[in-house]
Coordinates of C-alpha atoms in Angstrom, one line a residue:
M745 CA 0.7 -4.1 12.7
R746 CA 4.4 -3.3 12.7
R747 CA 6.6 -5.7 10.9
R748 CA 9.3 -7.7 12.4
R749 CA 12.8 -6.6 11.9
E750 CA 14.2 -7.8 8.6
E751 CA 17.5 -8.8 7.1
P752 CA 19.2 -6.4 4.7
G753 CA 17.0 -5.6 1.7
W754 CA 19.5 -7.0 -0.9
L755 CA 19.0 -10.4 0.6
H756 CA 15.3 -10.2 -0.3
G757 CA 15.6 -9.2 -3.9
K758 CA 15.7 -5.5 -3.4
P759 CA 18.4 -3.3 -5.0
P760 CA 21.8 -3.7 -3.4
P761 CA 23.0 -1.1 -1.1
R762 CA 25.1 1.8 -2.5
W763 CA 28.4 0.5 -1.0
A764 CA 28.0 -2.7 -3.0
R765 CA 27.5 -0.8 -6.2
L766 CA 30.5 1.5 -5.5
A767 CA 32.9 -1.2 -4.4
P768 CA 33.8 -2.6 -7.9
P769 CA 34.5 0.8 -9.6
V770 CA 36.4 2.1 -6.6
A771 CA 38.5 -1.0 -6.5
L772 CA 39.2 -0.7 -10.2
V773 CA 40.3 2.9 -10.0
A774 CA 42.5 2.1 -6.9
L775 CA 44.2 -0.8 -8.8
V776 CA 44.9 1.4 -11.8
F777 CA 46.5 4.1 -9.7
A778 CA 48.4 1.5 -7.6
Q779 CA 49.8 0.0 -10.8
S780 CA 50.9 3.4 -12.1
A781 CA 52.7 4.2 -8.9
T782 CA 54.6 1.0 -8.7
P783 CA 57.8 0.0 -10.6
G784 CA 57.3 -1.6 -14.0
D785 CA 58.5 -5.1 -12.9
I786 CA 55.7 -5.4 -10.3
E787 CA 52.4 -6.6 -12.0
L788 CA 49.1 -5.7 -10.1
G789 CA 46.8 -5.6 -13.1
Y790 CA 45.8 -9.2 -12.8
F791 CA 44.0 -8.4 -9.7
L792 CA 41.5 -6.7 -12.0
A793 CA 40.4 -10.2 -13.2
G794 CA 38.6 -10.7 -9.9
L795 CA 36.4 -7.7 -10.2
P796 CA 33.8 -8.8 -12.8
P797 CA 32.6 -11.6 -10.4
V798 CA 32.2 -9.0 -7.6
A799 CA 30.3 -6.7 -10.0
A800 CA 27.9 -9.6 -10.9
F801 CA 26.5 -9.3 -7.3
A802 CA 25.8 -5.6 -7.6
Y803 CA 24.9 -5.0 -11.2
G804 CA 22.7 -6.6 -13.9
A805 CA 24.0 -8.5 -16.9
A806 CA 24.5 -5.3 -19.0
G807 CA 26.3 -3.5 -16.3
T808 CA 28.6 -6.5 -15.5
A809 CA 29.3 -6.8 -19.3
V810 CA 30.4 -3.1 -19.5
F811 CA 32.5 -3.5 -16.4
A812 CA 34.1 -6.7 -17.8
G813 CA 34.8 -5.0 -21.0
I814 CA 36.7 -2.3 -19.3
V815 CA 38.8 -4.9 -17.4
L816 CA 39.6 -6.7 -20.6
L817 CA 40.6 -3.5 -22.3
L818 CA 42.9 -2.5 -19.5
L819 CA 44.5 -5.9 -19.3
G820 CA 44.7 -6.5 -23.0
V821 CA 46.1 -3.1 -24.3
S822 CA 49.6 -2.9 -23.0
S823 CA 50.0 0.7 -24.1
L824 CA 47.7 1.7 -21.2
G825 CA 50.3 0.6 -18.8
V826 CA 48.0 -1.4 -16.5
G827 CA 48.3 -5.0 -17.7
H828 CA 50.1 -7.1 -20.4
A829 CA 47.8 -10.1 -20.6
Q830 CA 48.1 -12.1 -23.8
G831 CA 47.1 -15.4 -25.3
A832 CA 45.9 -17.9 -22.7
D833 CA 46.0 -15.4 -19.9
L834 CA 43.7 -13.0 -21.6
A835 CA 41.4 -15.9 -22.7
T836 CA 41.2 -16.9 -19.0
V837 CA 40.2 -13.4 -18.0
A838 CA 37.6 -13.4 -20.8
V839 CA 36.1 -16.6 -19.7
V840 CA 35.8 -15.3 -16.1
A841 CA 34.2 -12.2 -17.4
L842 CA 31.6 -14.1 -19.5
L843 CA 30.7 -16.3 -16.5
S844 CA 30.3 -13.2 -14.4
V845 CA 27.8 -11.8 -17.0
V846 CA 25.8 -15.1 -16.8
I847 CA 25.9 -15.0 -12.9
A848 CA 24.6 -11.5 -13.0
W849 CA 21.8 -12.5 -15.4
V850 CA 20.7 -15.5 -13.3
R851 CA 20.9 -13.4 -10.1
R852 CA 18.7 -10.7 -11.5
R853 CA 16.0 -13.2 -12.7
R854 CA 16.2 -14.9 -9.3
D855 CA 15.8 -11.5 -7.5
A856 CA 12.8 -10.7 -9.6
Q857 CA 11.1 -14.1 -8.7
L858 CA 12.0 -13.6 -5.1
V859 CA 10.3 -10.2 -5.0
S860 CA 7.2 -11.5 -6.7
V861 CA 6.9 -14.5 -4.3
R862 CA 7.6 -12.3 -1.3
T863 CA 5.0 -9.8 -2.4
V864 CA 2.3 -12.5 -2.8
A865 CA 3.3 -14.0 0.6
E866 CA 3.1 -10.7 2.4
A867 CA -0.3 -10.0 0.8
A868 CA -1.6 -13.4 1.9
Q869 CA -0.3 -13.0 5.4
L870 CA -1.7 -9.5 5.8
A871 CA -5.1 -10.8 4.6
V872 CA -5.0 -13.3 7.5
L873 CA -3.9 -10.8 10.1
P874 CA -4.5 -7.2 8.9
P875 CA -3.2 -4.2 10.8
V876 CA -5.3 -3.0 13.7
P877 CA -6.8 0.5 13.0
E878 CA -6.2 3.4 15.4
R879 CA -9.9 3.4 16.4
V880 CA -12.6 0.7 16.2
G881 CA -15.9 2.3 17.2
P882 CA -15.3 4.2 20.4
V883 CA -12.2 2.2 21.3
R884 CA -8.6 3.4 20.7
C885 CA -6.3 0.6 19.5
A886 CA -2.6 0.1 19.1
G887 CA -1.1 -3.3 18.2
L888 CA 2.2 -4.9 17.6
Y889 CA 3.1 -8.3 16.2
R890 CA 6.5 -10.0 15.8
A891 CA 6.6 -13.5 14.3
A892 CA 9.4 -15.8 15.7
Q893 CA 10.1 -17.2 12.3
R894 CA 12.2 -14.9 10.2
G895 CA 10.8 -13.8 6.9
T896 CA 7.2 -14.2 8.0
L897 CA 4.6 -11.6 9.1
V898 CA 2.2 -14.1 10.9
G899 CA 3.1 -16.9 13.3
G900 CA 1.2 -18.6 16.1
D901 CA -0.1 -15.6 17.8
L902 CA -3.2 -13.5 16.8
Y903 CA -5.2 -10.5 17.7
D904 CA -8.1 -8.7 16.2
V905 CA -10.6 -5.9 17.1
R906 CA -14.1 -5.7 15.6
V907 CA -17.2 -3.7 16.1
G908 CA -20.6 -5.4 16.0
P909 CA -24.2 -5.1 17.2
Y910 CA -23.1 -6.0 20.7
G911 CA -20.2 -3.6 21.0
V912 CA -16.5 -3.7 20.2
R913 CA -14.9 -7.0 20.8
A914 CA -11.2 -7.9 20.8
L915 CA -9.4 -11.2 20.7
V916 CA -5.7 -11.9 21.7
G917 CA -4.7 -15.6 21.3
D918 CA -1.8 -18.0 21.1
V919 CA -2.2 -21.2 19.1
Q920 CA -0.2 -24.4 19.5
G921 CA 3.1 -24.1 17.7
H922 CA 4.4 -21.1 15.8
G923 CA 5.6 -20.1 12.4
L924 CA 3.9 -20.9 9.1
A925 CA 2.7 -24.3 10.4
A926 CA 0.3 -22.4 12.7
V927 CA -1.1 -19.9 10.2
G928 CA -4.0 -22.2 9.2
T929 CA -5.2 -22.4 12.8
V930 CA -4.8 -18.6 13.2
A931 CA -6.9 -18.0 10.1
A932 CA -9.6 -20.4 11.3
L933 CA -9.8 -18.8 14.8
L934 CA -10.0 -15.3 13.3
G935 CA -12.7 -16.3 10.9
A936 CA -14.7 -17.8 13.8
F937 CA -14.2 -14.8 16.0
R938 CA -15.4 -12.3 13.3
E939 CA -18.5 -14.4 12.8
G940 CA -19.1 -14.4 16.6
V941 CA -18.8 -10.6 16.8
L942 CA -21.8 -10.4 14.6
D943 CA -23.8 -13.4 15.7
D944 CA -23.2 -14.2 19.4
P945 CA -25.0 -11.9 21.9
E946 CA -22.8 -13.1 24.8
L947 CA -19.1 -13.0 24.9
A948 CA -19.1 -16.5 26.4
G949 CA -20.8 -17.6 23.2
V950 CA -17.9 -16.4 21.2
A951 CA -15.4 -18.4 23.3
A952 CA -17.6 -21.5 22.7
R953 CA -17.6 -20.9 19.0
L954 CA -13.8 -20.7 18.9
D955 CA -13.7 -23.9 20.9
R956 CA -15.9 -25.7 18.5
R957 CA -13.9 -24.4 15.5
L958 CA -10.6 -26.0 16.9
L959 CA -12.4 -29.2 17.8
A960 CA -13.8 -29.4 14.2
D961 CA -10.4 -28.8 12.7
T962 CA -8.8 -31.4 14.9
A963 CA -11.4 -34.0 13.9
G964 CA -11.1 -33.1 10.3
A965 CA -7.3 -33.4 10.3
A966 CA -7.4 -36.8 12.2
G967 CA -10.1 -38.2 9.8
S968 CA -8.1 -37.3 6.7
V969 CA -4.9 -38.7 8.1
G970 CA -6.6 -41.8 9.4
S971 CA -8.2 -42.5 6.0
A972 CA -4.8 -42.3 4.3
G973 CA -3.3 -44.5 6.9
S974 CA -6.0 -47.1 6.5
A975 CA -5.7 -47.1 2.8
G976 CA -1.9 -47.7 2.9
S977 CA -2.0 -50.3 5.7
A978 CA -3.6 -53.7 6.4
G979 CA -4.1 -55.9 9.5
S980 CA -2.0 -55.0 12.4
V981 CA 0.0 -52.6 10.3
G982 CA -3.2 -50.4 10.1
S983 CA -3.3 -49.9 13.8
V984 CA 0.3 -48.9 13.8
G985 CA -0.4 -46.3 11.0
S986 CA -3.3 -44.9 13.1
A987 CA -1.0 -44.5 16.1
D988 CA 1.5 -42.7 13.9
A989 CA -1.1 -40.5 12.6
A990 CA -2.2 -39.6 16.2
V991 CA 1.4 -38.7 17.0
E992 CA 1.9 -36.6 13.8
H993 CA -1.4 -34.7 14.4
P994 CA -2.0 -34.0 18.0
E995 CA -5.0 -32.1 19.3
L996 CA -5.1 -28.4 18.3
F997 CA -5.5 -26.0 21.2
A998 CA -5.0 -22.4 21.9
T999 CA -5.2 -19.8 24.7
A1000 CA -7.2 -16.7 24.2
L1001 CA -8.4 -13.6 25.9
L1002 CA -11.7 -12.1 24.8
L1003 CA -12.7 -8.6 25.6
E1004 CA -15.9 -6.7 25.0
F1005 CA -16.7 -3.0 25.3
P1006 CA -20.5 -2.9 25.6
P1007 CA -22.1 0.2 23.9
G1008 CA -22.9 3.0 26.4
L1009 CA -21.1 1.5 29.3
D1010 CA -17.7 2.4 30.8
L1011 CA -16.5 -1.1 31.4
V1012 CA -14.9 -4.0 29.7
R1013 CA -16.1 -7.7 29.8
I1014 CA -13.3 -10.2 29.8
V1015 CA -13.3 -14.0 29.3
S1016 CA -9.9 -15.8 29.7
C1017 CA -9.4 -19.2 28.1
G1018 CA -6.1 -20.2 29.7
H1019 CA -4.4 -17.0 28.6
P1020 CA -2.2 -14.6 30.5
P1021 CA -4.1 -11.9 32.2
A1022 CA -4.4 -8.4 30.7
L1023 CA -2.8 -5.5 32.5
L1024 CA -4.8 -2.5 33.6
L1025 CA -2.8 0.7 33.2
R1026 CA -4.4 3.4 35.5
A1027 CA -2.5 6.6 35.9
S1028 CA 1.0 5.5 37.1
T1029 CA -0.1 2.1 38.4
V1030 CA -0.1 -1.2 36.6
S1031 CA -2.1 -4.2 37.8
E1032 CA -3.3 -7.5 36.4
V1033 CA -7.0 -7.7 35.7
A1034 CA -8.5 -10.3 38.0
V1035 CA -10.3 -12.7 35.8
E1036 CA -10.9 -16.5 36.7
P1037 CA -9.1 -18.3 33.8
G1038 CA -11.1 -21.0 32.0
P1039 CA -9.6 -24.0 30.1
P1040 CA -7.9 -23.4 26.8
L1041 CA -9.7 -23.6 23.4
G1042 CA -9.8 -26.8 21.6
L1043 CA -10.4 -29.2 24.5
G1044 CA -14.2 -29.1 24.4
L1045 CA -14.4 -27.5 27.8
A1046 CA -14.9 -23.8 26.9
G1047 CA -18.6 -24.0 26.6
A1048 CA -20.9 -21.0 26.9
D1049 CA -22.1 -22.3 30.3
L1050 CA -18.6 -22.8 31.7
A1051 CA -16.9 -19.5 30.7
V1052 CA -16.5 -17.0 33.4
V1053 CA -17.2 -13.4 32.4
A1054 CA -15.7 -10.6 34.4
D1055 CA -16.9 -7.0 34.3
V1056 CA -14.1 -4.5 34.9
P1057 CA -15.1 -0.8 35.4
L1058 CA -12.9 1.7 33.5
L1059 CA -12.0 5.2 34.5
P1060 CA -11.1 8.0 32.1
G1061 CA -7.5 7.4 30.8
D1062 CA -7.5 3.7 31.7
R1063 CA -5.8 1.4 29.2
L1064 CA -5.8 -2.3 28.8
L1065 CA -2.7 -4.2 27.6
A1066 CA -3.3 -7.7 26.4
H1067 CA -0.4 -9.8 25.4
T1068 CA 0.8 -13.3 24.6
D1069 CA 3.3 -15.4 26.6
G1070 CA 6.0 -14.6 24.2
V1071 CA 6.4 -11.4 26.1
T1072 CA 6.4 -12.5 29.7
E1073 CA 8.3 -15.8 29.0
A1074 CA 11.2 -14.1 27.3
R1075 CA 14.4 -14.5 29.2
D1076 CA 17.6 -12.5 29.6
A1077 CA 21.1 -13.9 29.6
A1078 CA 20.8 -14.8 33.2
G1079 CA 17.5 -16.8 32.5
D1080 CA 15.2 -14.3 34.2
F1081 CA 11.8 -13.7 32.7
Y1082 CA 10.8 -10.3 31.3
P1083 CA 9.0 -8.4 34.1
L1084 CA 6.4 -6.7 31.9
A1085 CA 4.3 -5.2 34.7
T1086 CA 7.2 -3.5 36.4
R1087 CA 8.8 -2.1 33.2
I1088 CA 5.7 -0.5 31.8
P1089 CA 5.7 2.7 34.1
A1090 CA 9.1 3.7 32.8
L1091 CA 8.0 3.3 29.1
A1092 CA 6.1 5.5 26.7
K1093 CA 2.8 7.1 27.9
D1094 CA 1.0 7.4 24.6
P1095 CA -0.9 4.2 23.6
A1096 CA 0.4 4.3 20.0
E1097 CA 4.0 4.5 21.3
L1098 CA 3.5 2.1 24.3
V1099 CA 3.6 -1.2 22.2
E1100 CA 6.7 -0.1 20.3
A1101 CA 8.4 1.0 23.5
V1102 CA 7.6 -2.4 25.1
W1103 CA 9.1 -4.2 22.1
Q1104 CA 12.3 -2.1 22.1
D1105 CA 12.6 -2.7 25.8
L1106 CA 12.1 -6.4 25.3
V1107 CA 14.7 -6.6 22.5
A1108 CA 17.2 -4.9 24.9
F1109 CA 16.2 -7.2 27.8
T1110 CA 16.7 -10.4 25.7
D1111 CA 19.7 -9.1 23.7
G1112 CA 18.2 -9.4 20.3
G1113 CA 14.5 -10.3 20.8
P1114 CA 12.6 -13.2 22.1
R1115 CA 12.5 -16.6 20.3
D1116 CA 8.7 -16.9 20.5
D1117 CA 5.9 -15.0 18.6
V1118 CA 4.9 -11.8 20.3
A1119 CA 1.6 -10.0 20.2
L1120 CA 0.7 -6.8 22.1
L1121 CA -2.6 -5.0 22.0
V1122 CA -3.5 -1.8 23.9
L1123 CA -7.2 -0.8 24.1
S1124 CA -8.8 2.3 25.7
L1125 CA -12.0 4.2 25.7
P1126 CA -12.1 8.0 25.1
E1127 CA -10.9 9.9 28.1
A1128 CA -14.1 11.8 28.2
A1129 CA -15.9 8.7 29.4
G1130 CA -16.5 8.1 33.1
V1131 CA -17.6 5.4 35.4
P1132 CA -21.4 5.0 35.5
G1133 CA -22.9 6.5 38.6

């Protein structure tokens, strides 16, 4: 799973860039030379007093203290010819220097805490949605995920590829909402899918399992909120509290595309639960896989007897591209949707490069990237395989 583009590292507690560390000493040297090159009645040395606060954003407390000491020395020793600060002026510069050291100490502690928190958050998010390996069983895989919320690795989209006794199964889904608020639902769906890979002999049964999972979560959330509302309300106020709870906790639902590569067969079985259709990349042509879409998950309508399973034969070199609507519903400055199917032939040919090429093209199309979560998953069988005779 490739990470979403990030802000500069020094905003995340990482060491500041080289230019930030070089700026204070370069400014100091420049001011010293400028003072030596100007007439004696022009005082430039006091500009040095502003350098310790700048150094506090690039150095630790010890480094800032050394830098502040140099500034005080240059300003306080008049024989050096840089500054002539005395009395209250020198005391003011000393106070500024001391505050700069304190700021540097606090900043370094905050950076260490930020790095620790971010490391734990990334580990937790990667545990929910781990990277897809290059090969799962006989199926080659390439995935890309971009969360809409900055600073997060997981949002409201999901995908996974697992091998089980009934073949290799893949899931691409899009839950209600996005960002950290949807991570719980994503984790629940992925857990149910991984159980279904091992336990359900039919792909439609996996869809029914996911549907039950969302229904159970909806009922549990409504029950807990309803109990809290009843405990804090009485009479007619209680009915108002229940209505507010229903508004605050609407039904959970998700769209999903389930794929199955049965062992020994050169075909893929697909079940669509209200999800955008996958694209079949065959040689230089791109076409939507014709699958009758079923209802979304979480509505109690995706039972095993209602899901429609489509068998799609695969030829050597065929690739399947499953995606979420964050791709096809992205717009350019003119308000036009991103034409995924028509853009793919001009992009990279290798499956591992295709998802990254689509993302770069999507960023250029939208002038910075879409505002919704994006998930792309490319699946293919070994090219030695052929259509059964």
